[in-house]
Short mmCIF file of C-alpha atoms in Angstrom, two decimals:
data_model
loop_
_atom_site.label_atom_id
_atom_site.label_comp_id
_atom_site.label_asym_id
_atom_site.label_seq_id
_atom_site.Cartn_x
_atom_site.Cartn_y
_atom_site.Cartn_z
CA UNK A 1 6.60 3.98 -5.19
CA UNK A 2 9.00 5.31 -2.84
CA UNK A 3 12.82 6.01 -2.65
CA UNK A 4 13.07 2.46 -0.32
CA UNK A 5 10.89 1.11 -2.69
CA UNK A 6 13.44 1.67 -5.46
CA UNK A 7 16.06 0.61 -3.78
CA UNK A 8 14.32 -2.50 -2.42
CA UNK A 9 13.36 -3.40 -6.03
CA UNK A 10 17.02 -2.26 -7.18
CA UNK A 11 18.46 -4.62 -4.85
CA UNK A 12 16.33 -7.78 -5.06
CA UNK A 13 16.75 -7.61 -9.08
CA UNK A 14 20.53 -7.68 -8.92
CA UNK A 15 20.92 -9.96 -7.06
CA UNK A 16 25.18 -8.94 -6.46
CA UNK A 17 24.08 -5.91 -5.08
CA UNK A 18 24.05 -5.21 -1.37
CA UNK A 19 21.21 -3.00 0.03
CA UNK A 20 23.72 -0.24 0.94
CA UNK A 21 25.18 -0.28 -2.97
CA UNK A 22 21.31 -0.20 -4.03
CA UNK A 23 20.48 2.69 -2.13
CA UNK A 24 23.85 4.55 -3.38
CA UNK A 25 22.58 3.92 -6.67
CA UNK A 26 19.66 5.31 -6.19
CA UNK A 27 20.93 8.05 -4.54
CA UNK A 28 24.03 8.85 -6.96
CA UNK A 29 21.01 8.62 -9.92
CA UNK A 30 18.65 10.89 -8.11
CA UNK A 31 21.75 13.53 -7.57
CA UNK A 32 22.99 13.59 -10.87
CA UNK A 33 19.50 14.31 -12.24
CA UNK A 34 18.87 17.30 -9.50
CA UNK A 35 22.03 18.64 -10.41
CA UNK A 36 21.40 18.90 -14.73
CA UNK A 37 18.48 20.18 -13.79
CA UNK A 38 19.87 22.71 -11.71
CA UNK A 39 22.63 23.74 -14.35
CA UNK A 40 18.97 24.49 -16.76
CA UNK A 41 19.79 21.13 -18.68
CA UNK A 42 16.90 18.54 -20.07
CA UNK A 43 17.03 15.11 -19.20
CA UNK A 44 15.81 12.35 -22.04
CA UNK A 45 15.28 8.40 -20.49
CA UNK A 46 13.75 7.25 -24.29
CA UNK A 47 10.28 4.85 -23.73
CA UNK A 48 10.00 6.67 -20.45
CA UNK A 49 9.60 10.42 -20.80
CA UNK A 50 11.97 13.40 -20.37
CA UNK A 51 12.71 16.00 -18.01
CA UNK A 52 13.07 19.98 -18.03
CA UNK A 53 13.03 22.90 -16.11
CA UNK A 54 9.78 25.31 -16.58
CA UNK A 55 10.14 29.04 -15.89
CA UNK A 56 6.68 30.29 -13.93
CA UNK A 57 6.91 34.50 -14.59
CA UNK A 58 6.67 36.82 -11.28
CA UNK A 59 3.22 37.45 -11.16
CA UNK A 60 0.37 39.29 -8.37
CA UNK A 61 -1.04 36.68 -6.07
CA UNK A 62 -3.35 37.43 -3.34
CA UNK A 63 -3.05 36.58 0.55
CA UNK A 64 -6.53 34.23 1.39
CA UNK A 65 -6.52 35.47 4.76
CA UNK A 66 -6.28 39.49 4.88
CA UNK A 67 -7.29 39.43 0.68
CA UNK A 68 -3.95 41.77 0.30
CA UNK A 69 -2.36 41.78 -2.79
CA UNK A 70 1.06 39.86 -2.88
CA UNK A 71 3.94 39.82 -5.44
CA UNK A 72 4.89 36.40 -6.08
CA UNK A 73 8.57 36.31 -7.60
CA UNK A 74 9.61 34.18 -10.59
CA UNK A 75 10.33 30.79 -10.17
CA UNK A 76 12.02 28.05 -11.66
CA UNK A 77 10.34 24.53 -11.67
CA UNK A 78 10.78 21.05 -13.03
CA UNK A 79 8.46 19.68 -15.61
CA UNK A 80 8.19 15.92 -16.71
CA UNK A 81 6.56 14.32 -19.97
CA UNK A 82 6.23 11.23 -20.01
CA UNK A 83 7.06 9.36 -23.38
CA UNK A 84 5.25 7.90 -25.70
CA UNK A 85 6.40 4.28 -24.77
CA UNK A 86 5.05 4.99 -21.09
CA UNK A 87 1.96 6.43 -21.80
CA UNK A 88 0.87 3.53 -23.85
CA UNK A 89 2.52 0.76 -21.03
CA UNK A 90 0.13 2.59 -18.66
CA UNK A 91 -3.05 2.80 -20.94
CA UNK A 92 -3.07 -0.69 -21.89
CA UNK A 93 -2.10 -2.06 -18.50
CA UNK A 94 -5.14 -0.12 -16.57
CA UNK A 95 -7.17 -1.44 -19.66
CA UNK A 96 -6.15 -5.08 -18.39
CA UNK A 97 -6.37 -4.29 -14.63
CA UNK A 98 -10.00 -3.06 -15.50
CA UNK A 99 -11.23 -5.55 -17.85
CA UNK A 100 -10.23 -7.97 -14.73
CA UNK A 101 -11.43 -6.33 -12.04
CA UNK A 102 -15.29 -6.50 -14.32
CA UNK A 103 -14.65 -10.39 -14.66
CA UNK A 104 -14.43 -10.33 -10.68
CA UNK A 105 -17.03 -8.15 -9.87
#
């Protein structure tokens, strides 16, 4: 699913919503969560998972085309774990979507 996808599905659930107020939605959602992340906050949604901010250490990487040694600085990068309620949603749906498909086939 895609950003237009969101806002596409955002729009056609809510029915009082205009495309353009979908898509700011979206977008003011999408910021907000960017910038906790930014500021080294975590961000809980319960049943769907949580995200945080994982910190990679500097470490000696190597270039693949000359095989010289490169340092590779620390970096800062954002982690999600999906809850428990999602993980099950998913597991039992592609359990459904399976059992179909070997009806079908």
């Amino acid at each position: 699913m895609t950003r237009s996808d969101l806002v596409e599905e955002l729009a056609a659930r809510f029915g009082q919503l205009t495309h353009r107020d979908a898509e700011f939605a979206v977008k003011t959602l999408l910021d907000a969560m960017s910038d906790a992340l930014v500021r080294g906050h975590r961000i809980e949604l319960r049943g769907f998972g949580s995200f945080s901010i994982n910190r990679r250490p500097p470490r000696m990487g190597r270039n693949p085309r000359s095989g010289e040694s490169v340092a590779i600085p620390e970096k800062r990068v954002p982690h999600f774990k999906p809850g428990k309620a999602l993980r099950e949603a998913v597991d039992t749906r592609t359990k459904e979507l399976l059992a179909e498909s070997d009806l079908k086939g």
